XYZ file of C-alpha atoms in Angstrom:
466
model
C 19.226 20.725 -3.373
C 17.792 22.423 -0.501
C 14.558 20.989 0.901
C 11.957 23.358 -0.558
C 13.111 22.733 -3.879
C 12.954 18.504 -2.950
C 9.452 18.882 -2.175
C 8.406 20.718 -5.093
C 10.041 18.125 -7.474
C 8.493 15.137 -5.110
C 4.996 16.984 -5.949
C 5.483 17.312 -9.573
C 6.399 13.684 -9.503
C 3.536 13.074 -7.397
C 1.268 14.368 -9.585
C 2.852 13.155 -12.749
C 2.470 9.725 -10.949
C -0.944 10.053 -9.931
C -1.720 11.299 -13.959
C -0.219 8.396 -15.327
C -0.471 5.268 -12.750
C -4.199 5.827 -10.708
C -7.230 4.136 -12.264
C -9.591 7.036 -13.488
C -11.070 8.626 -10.617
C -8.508 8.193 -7.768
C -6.021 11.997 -8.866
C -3.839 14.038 -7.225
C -4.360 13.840 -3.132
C -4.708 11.443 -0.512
C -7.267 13.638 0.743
C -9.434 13.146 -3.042
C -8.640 9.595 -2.809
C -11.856 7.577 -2.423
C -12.110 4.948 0.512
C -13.710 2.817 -0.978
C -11.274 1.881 -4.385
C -13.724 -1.005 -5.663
C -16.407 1.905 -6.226
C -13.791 3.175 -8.679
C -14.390 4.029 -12.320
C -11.909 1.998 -14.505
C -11.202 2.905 -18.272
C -11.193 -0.919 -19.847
C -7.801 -2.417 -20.767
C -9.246 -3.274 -23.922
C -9.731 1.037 -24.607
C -6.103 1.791 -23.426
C -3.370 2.171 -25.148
C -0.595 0.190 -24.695
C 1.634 1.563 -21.284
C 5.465 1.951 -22.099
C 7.855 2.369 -19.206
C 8.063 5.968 -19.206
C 4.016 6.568 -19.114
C 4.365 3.806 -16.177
C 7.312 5.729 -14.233
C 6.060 9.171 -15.056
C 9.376 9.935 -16.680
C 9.127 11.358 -20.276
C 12.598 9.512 -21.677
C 14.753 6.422 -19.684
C 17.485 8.077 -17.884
C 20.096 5.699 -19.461
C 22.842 8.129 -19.045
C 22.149 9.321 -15.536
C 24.827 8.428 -12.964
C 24.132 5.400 -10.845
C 24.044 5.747 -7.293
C 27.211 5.745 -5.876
C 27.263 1.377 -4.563
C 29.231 1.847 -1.695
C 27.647 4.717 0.197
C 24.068 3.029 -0.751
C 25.658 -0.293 1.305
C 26.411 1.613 3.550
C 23.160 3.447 4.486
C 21.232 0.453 3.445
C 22.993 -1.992 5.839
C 23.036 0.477 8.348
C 18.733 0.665 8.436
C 18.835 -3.280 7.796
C 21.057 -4.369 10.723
C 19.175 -3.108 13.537
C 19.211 -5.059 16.577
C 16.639 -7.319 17.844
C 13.526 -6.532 15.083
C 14.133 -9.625 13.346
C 16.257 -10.851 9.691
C 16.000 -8.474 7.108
C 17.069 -9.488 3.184
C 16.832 -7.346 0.230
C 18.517 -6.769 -3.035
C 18.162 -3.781 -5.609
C 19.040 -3.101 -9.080
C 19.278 -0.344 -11.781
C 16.208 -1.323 -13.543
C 17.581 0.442 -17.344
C 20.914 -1.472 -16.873
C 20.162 -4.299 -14.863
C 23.405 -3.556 -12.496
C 22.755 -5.290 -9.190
C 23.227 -2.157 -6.931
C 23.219 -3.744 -3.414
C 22.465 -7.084 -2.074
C 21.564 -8.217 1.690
C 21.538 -12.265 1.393
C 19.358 -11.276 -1.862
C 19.808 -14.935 -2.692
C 18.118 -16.771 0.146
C 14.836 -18.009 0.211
C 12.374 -15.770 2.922
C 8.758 -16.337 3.586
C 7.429 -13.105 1.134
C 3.636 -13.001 2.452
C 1.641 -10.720 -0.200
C 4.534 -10.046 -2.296
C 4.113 -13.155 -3.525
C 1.314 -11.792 -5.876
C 3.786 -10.499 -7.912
C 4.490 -13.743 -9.173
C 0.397 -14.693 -9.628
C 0.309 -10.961 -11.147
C 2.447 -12.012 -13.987
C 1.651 -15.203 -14.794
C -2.351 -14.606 -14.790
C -1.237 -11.332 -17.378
C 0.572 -13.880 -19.404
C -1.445 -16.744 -19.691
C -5.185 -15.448 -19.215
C -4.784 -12.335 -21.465
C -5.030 -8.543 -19.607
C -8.688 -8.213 -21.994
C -10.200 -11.450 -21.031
C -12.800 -11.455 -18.973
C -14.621 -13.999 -16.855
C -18.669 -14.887 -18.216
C -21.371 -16.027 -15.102
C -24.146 -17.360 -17.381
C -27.591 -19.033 -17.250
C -28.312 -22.360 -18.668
C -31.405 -24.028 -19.394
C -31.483 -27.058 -17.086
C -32.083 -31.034 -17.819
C -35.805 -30.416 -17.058
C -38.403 -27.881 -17.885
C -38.517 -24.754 -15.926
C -35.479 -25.280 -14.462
C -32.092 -23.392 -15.119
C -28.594 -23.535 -13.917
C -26.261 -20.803 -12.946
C -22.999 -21.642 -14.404
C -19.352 -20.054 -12.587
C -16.973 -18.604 -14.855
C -14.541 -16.974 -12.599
C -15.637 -13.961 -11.859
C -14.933 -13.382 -8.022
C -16.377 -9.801 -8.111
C -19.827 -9.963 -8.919
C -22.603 -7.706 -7.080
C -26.602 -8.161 -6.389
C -27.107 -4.984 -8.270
C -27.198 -4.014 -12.097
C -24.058 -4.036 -13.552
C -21.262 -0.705 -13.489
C -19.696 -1.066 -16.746
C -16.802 2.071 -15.360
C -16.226 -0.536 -11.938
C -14.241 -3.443 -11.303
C -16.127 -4.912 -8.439
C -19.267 -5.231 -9.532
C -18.717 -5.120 -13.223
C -21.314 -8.070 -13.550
C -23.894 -7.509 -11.149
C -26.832 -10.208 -10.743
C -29.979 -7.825 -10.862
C -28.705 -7.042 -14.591
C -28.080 -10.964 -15.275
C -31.350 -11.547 -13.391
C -33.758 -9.239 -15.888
C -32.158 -10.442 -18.894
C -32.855 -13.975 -17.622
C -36.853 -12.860 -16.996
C -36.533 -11.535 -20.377
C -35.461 -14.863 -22.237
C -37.820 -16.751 -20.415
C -40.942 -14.358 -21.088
C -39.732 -14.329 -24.945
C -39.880 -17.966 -25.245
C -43.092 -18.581 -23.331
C -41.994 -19.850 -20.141
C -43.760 -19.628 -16.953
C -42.219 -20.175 -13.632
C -41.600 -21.264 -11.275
C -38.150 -22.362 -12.025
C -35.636 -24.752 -10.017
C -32.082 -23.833 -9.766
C -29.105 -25.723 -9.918
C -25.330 -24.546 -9.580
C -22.554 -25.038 -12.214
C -19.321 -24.778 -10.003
C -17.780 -27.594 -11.353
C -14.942 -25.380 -13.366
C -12.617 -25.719 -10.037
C -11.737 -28.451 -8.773
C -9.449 -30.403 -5.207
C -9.997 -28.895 -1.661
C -11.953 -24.974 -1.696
C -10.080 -24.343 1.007
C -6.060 -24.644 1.298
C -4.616 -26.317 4.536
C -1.643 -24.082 4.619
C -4.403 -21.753 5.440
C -3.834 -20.908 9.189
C -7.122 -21.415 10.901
C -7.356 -18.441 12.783
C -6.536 -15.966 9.566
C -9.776 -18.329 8.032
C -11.561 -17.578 11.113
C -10.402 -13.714 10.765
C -11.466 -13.565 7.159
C -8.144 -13.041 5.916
C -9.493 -16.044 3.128
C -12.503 -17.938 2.739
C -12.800 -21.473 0.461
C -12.135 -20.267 -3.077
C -15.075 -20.892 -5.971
C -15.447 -20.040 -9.289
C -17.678 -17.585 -8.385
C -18.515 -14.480 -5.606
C -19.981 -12.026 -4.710
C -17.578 -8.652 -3.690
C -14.284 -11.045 -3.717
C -15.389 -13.447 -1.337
C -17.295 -10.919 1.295
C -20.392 -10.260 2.474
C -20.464 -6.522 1.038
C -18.494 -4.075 -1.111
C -17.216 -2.406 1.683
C -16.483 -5.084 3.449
C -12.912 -5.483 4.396
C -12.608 -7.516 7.801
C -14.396 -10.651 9.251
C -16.339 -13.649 8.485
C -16.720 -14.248 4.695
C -19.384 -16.972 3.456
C -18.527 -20.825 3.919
C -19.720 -21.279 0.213
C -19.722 -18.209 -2.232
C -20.971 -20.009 -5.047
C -24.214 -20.548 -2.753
C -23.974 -17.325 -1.926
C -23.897 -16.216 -5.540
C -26.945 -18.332 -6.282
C -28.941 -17.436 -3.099
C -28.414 -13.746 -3.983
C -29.369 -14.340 -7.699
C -32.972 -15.849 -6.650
C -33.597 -13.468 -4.604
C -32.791 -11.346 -7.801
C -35.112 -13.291 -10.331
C -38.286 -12.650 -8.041
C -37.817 -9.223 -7.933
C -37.133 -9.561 -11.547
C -40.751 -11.139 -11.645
C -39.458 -15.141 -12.011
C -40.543 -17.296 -8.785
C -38.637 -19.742 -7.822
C -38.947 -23.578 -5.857
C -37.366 -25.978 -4.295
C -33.832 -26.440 -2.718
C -30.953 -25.267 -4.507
C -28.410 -28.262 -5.371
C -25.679 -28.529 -7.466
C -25.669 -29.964 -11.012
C -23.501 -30.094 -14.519
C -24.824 -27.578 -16.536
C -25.856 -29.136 -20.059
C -24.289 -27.975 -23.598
C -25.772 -25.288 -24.859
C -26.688 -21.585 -25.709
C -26.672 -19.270 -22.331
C -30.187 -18.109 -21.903
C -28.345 -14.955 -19.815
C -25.403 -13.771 -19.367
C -22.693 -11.100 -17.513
C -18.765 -10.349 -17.717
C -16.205 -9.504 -15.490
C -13.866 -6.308 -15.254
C -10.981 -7.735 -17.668
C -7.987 -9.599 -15.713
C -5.817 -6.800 -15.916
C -8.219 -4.834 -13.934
C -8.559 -8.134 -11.759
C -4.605 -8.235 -11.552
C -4.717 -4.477 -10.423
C -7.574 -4.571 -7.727
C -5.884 -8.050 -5.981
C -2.224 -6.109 -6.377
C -3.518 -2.477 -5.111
C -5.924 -3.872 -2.213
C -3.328 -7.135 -1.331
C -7.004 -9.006 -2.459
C -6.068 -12.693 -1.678
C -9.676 -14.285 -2.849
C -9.406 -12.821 -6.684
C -5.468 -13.625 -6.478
C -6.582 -17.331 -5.727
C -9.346 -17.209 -8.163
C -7.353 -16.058 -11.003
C -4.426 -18.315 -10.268
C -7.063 -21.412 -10.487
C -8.100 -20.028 -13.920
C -4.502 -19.982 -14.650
C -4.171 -23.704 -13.848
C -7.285 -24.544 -15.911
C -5.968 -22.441 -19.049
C -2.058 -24.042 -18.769
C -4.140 -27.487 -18.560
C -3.300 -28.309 -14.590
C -6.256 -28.843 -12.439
C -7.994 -25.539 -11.642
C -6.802 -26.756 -7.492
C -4.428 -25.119 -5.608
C -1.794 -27.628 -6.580
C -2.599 -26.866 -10.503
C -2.090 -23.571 -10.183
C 0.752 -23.277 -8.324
C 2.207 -25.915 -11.071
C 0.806 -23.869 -13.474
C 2.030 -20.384 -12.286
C 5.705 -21.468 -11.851
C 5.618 -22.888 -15.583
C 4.663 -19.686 -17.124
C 7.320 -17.639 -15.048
C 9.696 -19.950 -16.289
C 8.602 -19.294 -19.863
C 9.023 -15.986 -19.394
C 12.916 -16.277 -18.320
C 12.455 -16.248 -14.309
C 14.806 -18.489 -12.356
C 12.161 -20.802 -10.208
C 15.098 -22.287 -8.176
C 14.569 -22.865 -4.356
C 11.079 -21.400 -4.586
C 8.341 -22.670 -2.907
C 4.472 -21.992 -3.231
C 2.405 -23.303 -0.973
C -0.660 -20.917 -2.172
C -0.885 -18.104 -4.972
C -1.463 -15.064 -2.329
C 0.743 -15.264 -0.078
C -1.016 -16.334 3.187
C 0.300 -19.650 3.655
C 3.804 -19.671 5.804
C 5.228 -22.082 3.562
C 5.964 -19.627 1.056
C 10.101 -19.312 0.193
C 11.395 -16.952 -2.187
C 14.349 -14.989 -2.419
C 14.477 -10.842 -2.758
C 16.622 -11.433 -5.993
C 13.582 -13.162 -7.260
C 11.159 -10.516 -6.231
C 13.155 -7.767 -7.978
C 13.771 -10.147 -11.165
C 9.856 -9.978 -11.744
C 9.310 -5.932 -10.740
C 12.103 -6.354 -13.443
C 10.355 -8.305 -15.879
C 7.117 -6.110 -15.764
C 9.129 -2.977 -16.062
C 10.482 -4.413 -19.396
C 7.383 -6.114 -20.359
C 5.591 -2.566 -20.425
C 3.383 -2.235 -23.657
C 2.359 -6.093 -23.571
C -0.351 -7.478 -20.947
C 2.291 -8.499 -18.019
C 3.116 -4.841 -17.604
C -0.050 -3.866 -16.843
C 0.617 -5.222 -12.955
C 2.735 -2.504 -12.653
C -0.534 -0.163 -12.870
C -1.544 -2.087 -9.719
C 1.342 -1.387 -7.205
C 0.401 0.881 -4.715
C 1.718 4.446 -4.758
C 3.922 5.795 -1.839
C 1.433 8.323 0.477
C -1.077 7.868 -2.405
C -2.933 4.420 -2.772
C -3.558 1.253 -1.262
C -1.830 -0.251 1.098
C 0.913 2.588 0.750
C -1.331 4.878 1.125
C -1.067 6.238 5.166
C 2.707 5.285 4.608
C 5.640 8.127 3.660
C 3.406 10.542 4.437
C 5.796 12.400 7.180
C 8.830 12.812 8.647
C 12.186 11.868 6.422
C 9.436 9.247 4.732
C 7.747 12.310 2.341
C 10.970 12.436 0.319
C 9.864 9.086 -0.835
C 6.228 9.563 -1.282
C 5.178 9.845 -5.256
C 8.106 8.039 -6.084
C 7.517 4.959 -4.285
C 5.874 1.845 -6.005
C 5.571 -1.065 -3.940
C 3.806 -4.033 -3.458
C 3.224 -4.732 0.625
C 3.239 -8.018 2.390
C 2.336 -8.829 5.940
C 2.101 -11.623 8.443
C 2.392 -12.511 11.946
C 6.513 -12.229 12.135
C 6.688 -10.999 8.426
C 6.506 -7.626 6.695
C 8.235 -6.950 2.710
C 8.060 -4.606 0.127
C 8.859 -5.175 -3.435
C 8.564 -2.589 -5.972
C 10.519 0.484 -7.725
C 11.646 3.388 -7.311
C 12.620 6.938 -9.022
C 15.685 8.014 -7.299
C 16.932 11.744 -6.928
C 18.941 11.091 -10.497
C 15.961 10.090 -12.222
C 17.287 6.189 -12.479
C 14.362 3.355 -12.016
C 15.801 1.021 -9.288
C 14.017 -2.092 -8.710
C 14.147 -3.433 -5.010
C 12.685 -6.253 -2.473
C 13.348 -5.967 1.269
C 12.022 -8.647 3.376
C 11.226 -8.860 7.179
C 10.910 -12.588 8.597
C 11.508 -13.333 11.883
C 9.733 -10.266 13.238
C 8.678 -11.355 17.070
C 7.922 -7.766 17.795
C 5.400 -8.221 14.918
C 5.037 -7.282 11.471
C 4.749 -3.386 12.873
C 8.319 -3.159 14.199
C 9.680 -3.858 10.513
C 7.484 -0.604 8.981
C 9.386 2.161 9.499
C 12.719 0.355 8.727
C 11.173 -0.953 5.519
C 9.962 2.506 4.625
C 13.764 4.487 5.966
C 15.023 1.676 3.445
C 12.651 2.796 0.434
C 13.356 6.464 1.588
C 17.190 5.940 1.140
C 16.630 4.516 -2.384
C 14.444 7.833 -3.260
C 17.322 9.746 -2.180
C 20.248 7.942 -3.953
């Protein structure tokens, strides 16, 4: 095929892709893509239908019968990229995704540190257990004494101070909307402020912040301590992305909704503490984007404050403590349930930050694998999540030139990246058509994460190929 004709079927993929895969809104170019993907308009889970592997893939009917790529020259090429000298220990493994067929295998089976790819595994297992149509509720009680009221956490890691976007993820529950419905209740039943508030954060529970956290990525706002609730995923704006988050977001979330009440005509007094919210009807109320949406944003963006959140929620609703140490528990009980091997791996937080992370690139493919298959049920909805190669997310300024554009469209990875560390995990649509499913990981990088990206993406590029 000469290479006109390769980069007119990469754009019809590309497109097809883009159709099929991007959350309404983000179509067609990198150019049209917005910057901002939180400011994105979102079609509920609950309103789509359910996605099958070929809507996910972009290809009309499973090329079952299309010749695999040939093993031995993919070794070849494969080991060639992986070997090179002095960048640091690279691992992967890849399979025929239809078949199963392990296609090639670099130490597949030893455990690596997988920085953000490790949201695969929190991906899944929040699908699975929380529902992809939940969503998390931020309500306001009445309190144990007259005019006072108590804001209670639900989960929701993406609120906003403004009225709430139904079409948006971040932001889906905003606090000026939760705020006026709360004036309203409190003018129908005759109340007159001021009011005292109180926070309900008592849904999480053991240390807000993980000590496996290094301090400096705190410090850099790579993560902040987790709570039941924020505002913008832990930041101190929606377009946000870098430095200092708040010390305490469920202050923060309070803080912001007083603020909110007096311009919604409600005064308020005295010092904000913490208190048990009691049993009872919610005088107010807002709702989160669903989890799948969640799953997506934290998956898409590498998000690690709404992967932590959710994987708390998952210890809560698998009946672990909503701590770190529940929901890793948790997390590795519902992959099990759903047939992964859990052997040799080790989670020492839900997002990937934390160096004490070990999984193998066998296992990483073996859930890609399990969402492929689990397409038209809520884990497959991560898949809508992976970034797209020269498209979205954190693939997005990636494959888009040189050798790397015959792998852009076709691409769909999940990225992971620390100090010495740099992996991709995803699938791909190879020149026959065939979905291969394929880790590579990077550890040992003392050039830095960097000097692994272009032979991570040559790697990707010689799957597309195949």
């Amino acid at each position: 095929m000469g290479r006109t004709s390769k980069v007119v079927t990469s754009g019809l993929l590309i497109l097809a892709l883009a159709a099929v895969t991007v959350p309404t809104g983000m179509h067609l170019a990198p150019a049209l893509l917005p910057k901002d993907p939180a400011a994105v308009a979102i079609t509920p889970a609950a309103q789509l239908p359910p996605a099958t592997l070929s809507d996910l893939t972009g290809i009309s009917t499973l090329p079952g019968n299309a010749p695999l790529p040939d093993s031995t020259a993919l070794t070849a090429s494969l080991d060639n990229v992986l070997s090179a000298d002095g960048v640091g220990q690279f691992s992967a493994s890849v399979t025929d995704a239809v078949t199963g067929t392990s296609l090639y295998s670099r130490d597949g089976g030893d455990p690596r540190i997988p920085a953000s790819n490790l949201k695969l595994l929190t991906a899944a297992a929040s699908l699975k257990s929380l529902g992809g149509t939940t969503r998390m509720t931020t309500s306001v009680m009445r309190g144990a004494t007259p005019n006072s009221l108590v804001l209670r956490a639900g989960g929701d890691a993406m609120l906003s101070t403004g009225a709430s976007e139904p079409s948006a993820v971040m932001g889906h529950a905003g606090l000026a909307t939760l705020a006026k419905d709360t004036a309203g209740a409190l003018a129908h039943d005759g109340a007159s402020g001021p009011v005292t508030l109180s926070i309900d954060d008592t849904l999480f529970t053991g240390p807000a912040l993980n000590p496996k956290w290094a301090e400096g990525d705190v410090a850099a706002g790579e993560i902040a301590p987790i709570y039941p609730m924020a505002l913008y995923a832990g930041r101190t704006g929606p377009s946000v992305k870098t430095g200092p988050r708040p010390e305490d977001s469920a202050v923060a979330v309070t803080e912001a909704f007083a603020t909110a009440l007096e311009a919604a005509g409600v005064s308020t007094t005295g010092q904000i503490v913490r208190a048990k919210a009691p049993d009872g009807t919610a005088l107010a109320s807002v709702s989160s984007a669903t989890v799948a949406e969640q799953v997506q944003y934290f998956l898409v963006e590498s998000d690690n404050y709404v992967a932590e959140v959710l994987a708390r929620l998952v210890g809560a609703k698998e009946q672990h403590d909503a701590s770190n140490a529940g929901a890793t528990k948790a997390i590795k009980e519902v992959l099990t349930g759903l047939g992964l091997p859990m052997e040799g791996i080790v989670m020492a937080d839900n997002c990937g930050l934390a160096v004490g992370n070990l999984i193998s690139a066998r296992q990483l493919v073996q859930t890609v694998d399990l969402m492929l298959k689990a397409s038209g049920t809520d884990v497959g909805q991560g898949l809508v999540g992976l970034p797209i190669a020269g498209l979205s997310g954190t693939l997005g300024a990636r494959f888009s030139e040189g050798a790397g554009l015959d792998a852009a469209g076709l691409v769909r990875a999940k990225t992971g990246t620390l100090n010495e560390v740099s992996t991709l995990s995803g699938y791909v649509i190879n020149a026959q058509g065939r979905v291969l499913a394929f880790s590579i990981m990077g550890n040992g990088l003392s050039a830095g994460p960097a000097s692994a990206t272009p032979i991570l993406d040559t790697a990707a590029t010689i799957l597309a190929k195949s």
